[in-house]
Every structure is written in structure tokens, then in C-alpha cells.
Tab-separated table of C-alpha atoms in Angstrom:
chain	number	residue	atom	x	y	z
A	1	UNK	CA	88.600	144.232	209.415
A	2	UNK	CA	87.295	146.109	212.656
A	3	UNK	CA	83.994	148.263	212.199
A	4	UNK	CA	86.475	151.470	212.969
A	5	UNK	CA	88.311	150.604	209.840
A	6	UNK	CA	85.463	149.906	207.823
A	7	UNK	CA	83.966	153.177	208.905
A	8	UNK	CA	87.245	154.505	207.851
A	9	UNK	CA	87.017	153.124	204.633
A	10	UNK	CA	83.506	153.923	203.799
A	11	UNK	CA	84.326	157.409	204.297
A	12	UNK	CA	87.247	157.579	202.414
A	13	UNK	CA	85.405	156.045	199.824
A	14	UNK	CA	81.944	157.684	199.511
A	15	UNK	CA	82.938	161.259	200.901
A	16	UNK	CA	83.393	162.675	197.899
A	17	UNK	CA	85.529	165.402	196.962
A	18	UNK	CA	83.766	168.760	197.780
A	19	UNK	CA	82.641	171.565	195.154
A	20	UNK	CA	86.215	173.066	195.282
A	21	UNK	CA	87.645	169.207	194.447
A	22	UNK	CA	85.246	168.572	191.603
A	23	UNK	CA	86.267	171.930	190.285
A	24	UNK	CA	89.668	171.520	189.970
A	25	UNK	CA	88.837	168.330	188.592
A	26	UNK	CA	87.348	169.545	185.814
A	27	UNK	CA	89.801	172.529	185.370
A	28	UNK	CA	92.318	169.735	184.635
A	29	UNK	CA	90.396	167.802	182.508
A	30	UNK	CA	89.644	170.698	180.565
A	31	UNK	CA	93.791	171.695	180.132
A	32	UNK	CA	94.289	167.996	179.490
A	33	UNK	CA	91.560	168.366	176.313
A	34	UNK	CA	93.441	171.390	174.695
A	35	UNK	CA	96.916	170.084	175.269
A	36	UNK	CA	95.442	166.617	174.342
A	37	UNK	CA	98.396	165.236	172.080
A	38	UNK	CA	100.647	165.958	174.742
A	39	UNK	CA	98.541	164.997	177.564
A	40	UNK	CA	97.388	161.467	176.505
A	41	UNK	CA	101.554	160.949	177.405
A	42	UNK	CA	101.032	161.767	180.763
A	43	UNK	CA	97.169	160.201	181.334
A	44	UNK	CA	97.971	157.086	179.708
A	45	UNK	CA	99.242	154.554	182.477
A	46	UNK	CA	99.806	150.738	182.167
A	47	UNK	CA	100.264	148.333	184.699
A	48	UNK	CA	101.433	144.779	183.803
A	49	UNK	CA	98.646	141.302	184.659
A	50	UNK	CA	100.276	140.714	188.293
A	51	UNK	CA	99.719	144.289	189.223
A	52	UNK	CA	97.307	146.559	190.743
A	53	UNK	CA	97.135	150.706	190.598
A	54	UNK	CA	95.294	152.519	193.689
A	55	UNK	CA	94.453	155.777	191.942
A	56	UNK	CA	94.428	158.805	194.392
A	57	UNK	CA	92.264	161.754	193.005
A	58	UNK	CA	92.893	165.066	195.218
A	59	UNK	CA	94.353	162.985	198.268
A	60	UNK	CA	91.499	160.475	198.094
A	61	UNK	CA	90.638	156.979	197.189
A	62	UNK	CA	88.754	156.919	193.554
A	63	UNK	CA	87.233	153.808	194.175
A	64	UNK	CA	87.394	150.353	196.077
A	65	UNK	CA	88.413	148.408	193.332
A	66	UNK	CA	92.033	148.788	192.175
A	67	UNK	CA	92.760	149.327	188.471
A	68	UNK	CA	94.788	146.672	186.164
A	69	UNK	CA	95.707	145.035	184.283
A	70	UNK	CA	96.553	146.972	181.009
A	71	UNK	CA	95.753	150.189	180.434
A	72	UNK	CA	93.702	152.919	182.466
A	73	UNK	CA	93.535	156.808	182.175
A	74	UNK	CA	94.352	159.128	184.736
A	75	UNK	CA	93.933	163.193	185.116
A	76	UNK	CA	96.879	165.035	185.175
A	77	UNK	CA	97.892	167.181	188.088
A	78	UNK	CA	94.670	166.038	190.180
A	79	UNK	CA	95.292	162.205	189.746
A	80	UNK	CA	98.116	160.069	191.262
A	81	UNK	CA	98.511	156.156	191.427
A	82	UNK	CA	100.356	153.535	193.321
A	83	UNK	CA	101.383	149.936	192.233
A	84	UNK	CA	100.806	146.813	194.146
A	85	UNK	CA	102.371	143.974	193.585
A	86	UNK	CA	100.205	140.537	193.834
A	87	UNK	CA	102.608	137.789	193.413
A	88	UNK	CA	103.252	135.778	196.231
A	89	UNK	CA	106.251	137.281	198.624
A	90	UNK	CA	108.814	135.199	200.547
A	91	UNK	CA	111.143	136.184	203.234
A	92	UNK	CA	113.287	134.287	205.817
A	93	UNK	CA	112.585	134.861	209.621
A	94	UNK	CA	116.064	136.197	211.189
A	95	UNK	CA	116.975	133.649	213.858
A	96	UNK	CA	115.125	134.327	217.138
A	97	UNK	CA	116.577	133.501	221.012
A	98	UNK	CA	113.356	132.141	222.694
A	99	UNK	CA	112.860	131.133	225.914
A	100	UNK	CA	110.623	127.598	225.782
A	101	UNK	CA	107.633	126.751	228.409
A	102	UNK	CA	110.393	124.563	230.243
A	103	UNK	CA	112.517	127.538	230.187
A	104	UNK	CA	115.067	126.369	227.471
A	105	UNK	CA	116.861	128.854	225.172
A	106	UNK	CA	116.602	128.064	221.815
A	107	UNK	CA	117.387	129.716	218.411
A	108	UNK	CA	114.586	129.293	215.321
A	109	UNK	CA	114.219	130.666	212.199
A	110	UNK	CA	111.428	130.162	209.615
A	111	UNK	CA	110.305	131.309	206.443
A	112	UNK	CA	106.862	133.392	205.734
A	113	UNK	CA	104.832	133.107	202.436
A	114	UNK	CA	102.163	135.640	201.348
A	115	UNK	CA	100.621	137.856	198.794
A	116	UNK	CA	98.486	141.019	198.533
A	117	UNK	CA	94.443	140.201	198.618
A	118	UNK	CA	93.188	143.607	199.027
A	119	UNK	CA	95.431	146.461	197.147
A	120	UNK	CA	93.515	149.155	198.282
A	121	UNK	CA	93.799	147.768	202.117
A	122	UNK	CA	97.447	147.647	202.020
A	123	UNK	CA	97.923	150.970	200.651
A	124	UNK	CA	94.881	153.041	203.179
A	125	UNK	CA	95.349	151.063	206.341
A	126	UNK	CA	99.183	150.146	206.418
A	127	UNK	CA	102.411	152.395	205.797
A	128	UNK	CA	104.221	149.312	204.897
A	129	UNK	CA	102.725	146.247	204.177
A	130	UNK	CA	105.700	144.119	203.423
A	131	UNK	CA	108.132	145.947	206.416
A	132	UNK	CA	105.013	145.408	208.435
A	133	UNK	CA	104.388	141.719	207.594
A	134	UNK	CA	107.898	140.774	208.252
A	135	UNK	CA	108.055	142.445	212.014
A	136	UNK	CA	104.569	140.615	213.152
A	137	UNK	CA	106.183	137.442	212.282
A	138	UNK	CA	108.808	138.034	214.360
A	139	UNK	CA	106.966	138.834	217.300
A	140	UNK	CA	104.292	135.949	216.224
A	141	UNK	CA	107.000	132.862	215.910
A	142	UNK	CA	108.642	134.387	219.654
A	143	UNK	CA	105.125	134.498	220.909
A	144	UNK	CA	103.836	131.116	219.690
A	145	UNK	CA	106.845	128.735	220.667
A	146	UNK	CA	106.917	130.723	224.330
A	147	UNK	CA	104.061	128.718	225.056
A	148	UNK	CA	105.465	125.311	223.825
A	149	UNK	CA	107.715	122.866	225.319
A	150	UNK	CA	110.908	122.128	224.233
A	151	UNK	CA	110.103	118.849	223.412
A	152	UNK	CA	106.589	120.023	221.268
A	153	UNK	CA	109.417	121.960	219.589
A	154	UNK	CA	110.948	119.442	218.283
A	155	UNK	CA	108.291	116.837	217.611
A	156	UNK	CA	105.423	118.978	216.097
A	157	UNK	CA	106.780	121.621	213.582
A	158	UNK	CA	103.681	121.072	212.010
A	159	UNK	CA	101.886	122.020	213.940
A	160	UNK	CA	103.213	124.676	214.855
A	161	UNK	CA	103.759	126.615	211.708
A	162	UNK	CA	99.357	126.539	211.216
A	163	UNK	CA	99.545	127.735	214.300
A	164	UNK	CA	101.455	130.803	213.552
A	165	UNK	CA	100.180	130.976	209.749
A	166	UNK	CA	96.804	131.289	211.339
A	167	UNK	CA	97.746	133.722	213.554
A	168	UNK	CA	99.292	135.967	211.395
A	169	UNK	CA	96.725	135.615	208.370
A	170	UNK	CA	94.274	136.832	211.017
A	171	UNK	CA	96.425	140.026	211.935
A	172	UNK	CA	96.853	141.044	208.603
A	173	UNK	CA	93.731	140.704	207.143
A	174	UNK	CA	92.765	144.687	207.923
A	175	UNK	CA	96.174	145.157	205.762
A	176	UNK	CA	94.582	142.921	202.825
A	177	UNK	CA	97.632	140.475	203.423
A	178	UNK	CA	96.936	136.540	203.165
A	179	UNK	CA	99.497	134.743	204.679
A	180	UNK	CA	99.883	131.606	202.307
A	181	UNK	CA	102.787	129.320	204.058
A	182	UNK	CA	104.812	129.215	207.396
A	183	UNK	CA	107.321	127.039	207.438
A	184	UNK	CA	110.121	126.683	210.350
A	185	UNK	CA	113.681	125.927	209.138
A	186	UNK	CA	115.789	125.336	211.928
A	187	UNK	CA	115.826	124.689	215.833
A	188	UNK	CA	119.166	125.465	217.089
A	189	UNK	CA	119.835	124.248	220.743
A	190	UNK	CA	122.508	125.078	223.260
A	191	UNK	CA	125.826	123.046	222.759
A	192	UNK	CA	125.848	121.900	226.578
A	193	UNK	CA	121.721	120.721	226.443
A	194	UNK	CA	122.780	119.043	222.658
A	195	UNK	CA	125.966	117.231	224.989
A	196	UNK	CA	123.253	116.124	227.352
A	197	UNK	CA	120.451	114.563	224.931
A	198	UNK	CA	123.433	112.919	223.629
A	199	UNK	CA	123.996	110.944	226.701
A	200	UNK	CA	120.546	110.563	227.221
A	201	UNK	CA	119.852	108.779	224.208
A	202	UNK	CA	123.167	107.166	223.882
A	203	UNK	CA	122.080	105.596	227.577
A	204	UNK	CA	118.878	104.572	226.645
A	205	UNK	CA	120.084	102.656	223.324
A	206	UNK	CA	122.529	100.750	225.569
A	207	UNK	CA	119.883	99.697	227.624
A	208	UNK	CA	117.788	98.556	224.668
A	209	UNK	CA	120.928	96.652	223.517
A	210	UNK	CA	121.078	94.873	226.860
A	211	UNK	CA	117.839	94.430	226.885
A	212	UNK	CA	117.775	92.687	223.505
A	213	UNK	CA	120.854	90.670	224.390
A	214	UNK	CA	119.113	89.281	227.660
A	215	UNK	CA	116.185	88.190	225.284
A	216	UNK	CA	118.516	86.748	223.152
A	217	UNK	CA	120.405	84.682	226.081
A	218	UNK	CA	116.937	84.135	227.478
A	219	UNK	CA	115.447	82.286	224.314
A	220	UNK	CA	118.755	80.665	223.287
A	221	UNK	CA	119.202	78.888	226.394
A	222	UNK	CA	114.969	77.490	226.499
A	223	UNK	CA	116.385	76.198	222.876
A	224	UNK	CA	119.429	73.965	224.464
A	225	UNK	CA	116.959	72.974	227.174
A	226	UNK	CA	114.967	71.274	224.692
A	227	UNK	CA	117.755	70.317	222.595
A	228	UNK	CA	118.759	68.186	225.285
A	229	UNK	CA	115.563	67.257	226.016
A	230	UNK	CA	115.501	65.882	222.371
A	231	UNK	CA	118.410	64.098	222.967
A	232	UNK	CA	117.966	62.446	226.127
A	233	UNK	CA	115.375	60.386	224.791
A	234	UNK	CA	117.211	59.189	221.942
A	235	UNK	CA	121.632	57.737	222.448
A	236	UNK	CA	121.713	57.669	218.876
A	237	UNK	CA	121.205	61.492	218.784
A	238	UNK	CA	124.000	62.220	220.809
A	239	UNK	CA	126.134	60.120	219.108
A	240	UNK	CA	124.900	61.875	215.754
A	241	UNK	CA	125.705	65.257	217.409
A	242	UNK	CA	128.923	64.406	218.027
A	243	UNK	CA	129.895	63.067	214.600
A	244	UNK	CA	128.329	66.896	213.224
A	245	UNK	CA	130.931	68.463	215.567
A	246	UNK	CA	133.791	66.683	214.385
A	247	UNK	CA	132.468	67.397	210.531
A	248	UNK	CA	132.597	70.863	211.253
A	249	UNK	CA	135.820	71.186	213.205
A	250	UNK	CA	137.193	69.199	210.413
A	251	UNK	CA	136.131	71.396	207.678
A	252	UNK	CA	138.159	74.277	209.276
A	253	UNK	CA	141.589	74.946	208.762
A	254	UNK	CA	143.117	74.592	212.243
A	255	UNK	CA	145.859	72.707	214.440
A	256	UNK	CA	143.303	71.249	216.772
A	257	UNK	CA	143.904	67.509	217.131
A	258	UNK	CA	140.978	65.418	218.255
A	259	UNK	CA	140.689	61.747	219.358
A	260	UNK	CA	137.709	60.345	219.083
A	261	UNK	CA	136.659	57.810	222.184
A	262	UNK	CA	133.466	55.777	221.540
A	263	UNK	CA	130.612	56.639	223.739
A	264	UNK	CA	129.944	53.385	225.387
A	265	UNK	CA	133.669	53.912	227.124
A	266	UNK	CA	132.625	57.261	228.872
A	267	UNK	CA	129.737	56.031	229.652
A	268	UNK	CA	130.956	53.087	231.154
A	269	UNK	CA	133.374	55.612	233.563
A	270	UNK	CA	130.607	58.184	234.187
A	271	UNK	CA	128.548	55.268	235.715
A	272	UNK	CA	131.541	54.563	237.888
């Protein structure tokens, strides 16, 4: 709260109503005593245990506590009241077009969480706490993703939403408003820029996959080198190899007709 306001307050507070105010205060108190079993209808006033009542007494603030809960007296005619509600308030952000750092329109929406601190505050300093409340964080989620990349956007909601709950706890505090909770719902991007990351990230998995398949190709192949490495040093081996190939072909229902030729023939023709 500024030192204006609190000057404000203090006044409103310790000014006192004047000899013609405390007059008429007791000119009403004194009707309400002789029409007391009709008055203690009207002075009687109960508010329930999440409520608050700012009494006004000839225009002014009565004191700088609020009243509640349960029952308090007021003086007819001179005496009027408001109720504040202190439960925590919700309300949804209407979608907002904002124009990113990297100049990109987007559409967001949030939600906004707070409550009443100060009764008194939100009554004196602020027409319309709630109407208020929901206008500045408007204007405070438009202002606070304007200087944000698209890309911070996206990856640091987080962020973001302390960013603005800060912000907006600190506006309203003159009000008595504590902003509890900021949350941002949704991040709604053009159809043509959604088209594009698309293709962007439907290119770059490709490449992975090619990537991945290269490594693959890559390790199998420094596998059959020494495979045949293995084998080289050892006929036998080969021979062994062979006999697993026909075992497998065999166990699979095919037409493929093999005939078997022992090694030392081929042999004998690759030396030719």
C-alpha cells in the first residue's frame, strides 16, 4: 500500500465524526432505547464464519478491523454494513490473442485463484474488487507472455504463471486481494505454424531413424567382420555354420530344395 493510501486510510479512520455526527449518533441510539423491542430487529446483524461486515457509521469507516463472525450490533439509521466474502475465488481468463517476442500470434487462457486479506481495503480503496481483479489479469497474462518467446511459451508454463501470480499479488495488495494460484490452461497456435512444427519434427525424427539405422548397419557389419574372422581360423567352423543353415531352412515350411556339396569339392574348384 502507497503512503497516499495509507494517509487515506488513517484519515478515514481516526477523523472522527464531528460534533454534529456524534450527535446524531446519539439521537439514534436514544430512539433505538425507547423503541428497543422493535429495534434490537433492526440492530441485530449476523454474518456467517467465512464472512466479514465493514460497518459504515455516518459515511465513515468505524474501525480497521472488520466485524464477524456471529453476531454484532449496529445503530439504526446512522449505521450501515457491507459483507465480504473470504473464501477463495476462481475465475477463468477469457482467451487472449498475443503477439510473442518472436512475433507469433497465439491464443492463451488461464485460470486466477484468490481471496480477500484485507475487507476493509477492498471495500475503501476499490469499487470492485472481484470486476477489478479479473481485468488486471487480463492485461497482466497479455503483458507477461509479450515478453516471452514462443518457444519459453511452450516449455516453461511454470514459470510463467509465478511470474504473473507475483505480479498481480503485488498490484492488488492496496485492494487487500492475495492472489493464491495462476495457472495457464491452454496455448492455442495458428493452424498454418501447427502444419509447420509438424514437418519440423516429423523431419527431424526421420533423421534420428536414419541415423539409428546407420548405427545399426555400422555395428552389424564390425560383427560379420569378426565373425569371419572367427571362422577363418578354424574349417571346422565353417563347416558347422553351414550345417546351422540347413537346420534352420529345414525347420521352415518352404519349397526350397537344397543339395548339399561337401566343402572339400568347392574348395578344390575355388583353388582352381
Amino acid at each position: 500500500m502507497g503512503k497516499e493510501e495509507e494517509r487515506n486510510m488513517q484519515y478515514i479512520y481516526e477523523g472522527g465524526l464531528g460534533c454534529c455526527g456524534w450527535i446524531l449518533v446519539i439521537i439514534s441510539a436514544f430512539f433505538s432505547i425507547l423503541i428497543f423491542p422493535i429495534s434490537i430487529f433492526i440492530s441485530i446483524k449476523i454474518v456467517k464464519e467465512y464472512e466479514r461486515a465493514v460497518i459504515f457509521r455516518l459515511g465513515r469507516i468505524t474501525a480497521r478491523k472488520a466485524k464477524g463472525p456471529g453476531i454484532f450490533f449496529i445503530i439504526p439509521c446512522t449505521d450501515s454494513f457491507i459483507k465480504v466474502d473470504l473464501r477463495t475465488i476462481s475465475f477463468d481468463i477469457p482467451p487472449q490473442e498475443i503477439l510473442t517476442k518472436d512475433s507469433v500470434t497465439i491464443s492463451v487462457d488461464g485460470v486466477v485463484y484468490f481471496r480477500v486479506n484485507d475487507p476493509v481495503a477492498s471495500v475503501a480503496n476499490v469499487t470492485n474488487a472481484d470486476y477489478s481483479t479479473r481485468l488486471l489479469a487480463q492485461t497482466t497474462l497479455r503483458n507477461v507472455l509479450g515478453t516471452n518467446n514462443l518457444s519459453e511459451v511452450l516449455s516453461d508454463r511454470e514459470g510463467i504463471s509465478q511470474s504473473m501470480q507475483m505480479t498481480l499479488d503485488e498490484a492488488t495488495d492496496s485492494w487487500g486481494i492475495k492472489v493464491e494460484r495462476v495457472e495457464i490452461k491452454d496455448v492455442k497456435l495458428p493452424q498454418q505454424l501447427q502444419r509447420a512444427m509438424a514437418a519440423e519434427a516429423e523431419a527431424a525424427r526421420e533423421a534420428r531413424a536414419k541415423v539409428i539405422a546407420a548405427e545399426g548397419e555400422m555395428n552389424a557389419s564390425r560383427a560379420l567382420k569378426e565373425a569371419s574372422l572367427v571362422i577363418s581360423e578354424s574349417p571346422s567352423a565353417l563347416q558347422l555354420r553351414y550345417l546351422q543353415t540347413l537346420n534352420t531352412i529345414a525347420a521352415e515350411k518352404n519349397s526350397t530344395i537344397i543339395f548339399p556339396l561337401p566343402m572339400d569339392v568347392i574348395s578344390h574348384f575355388m583353388k582352381k
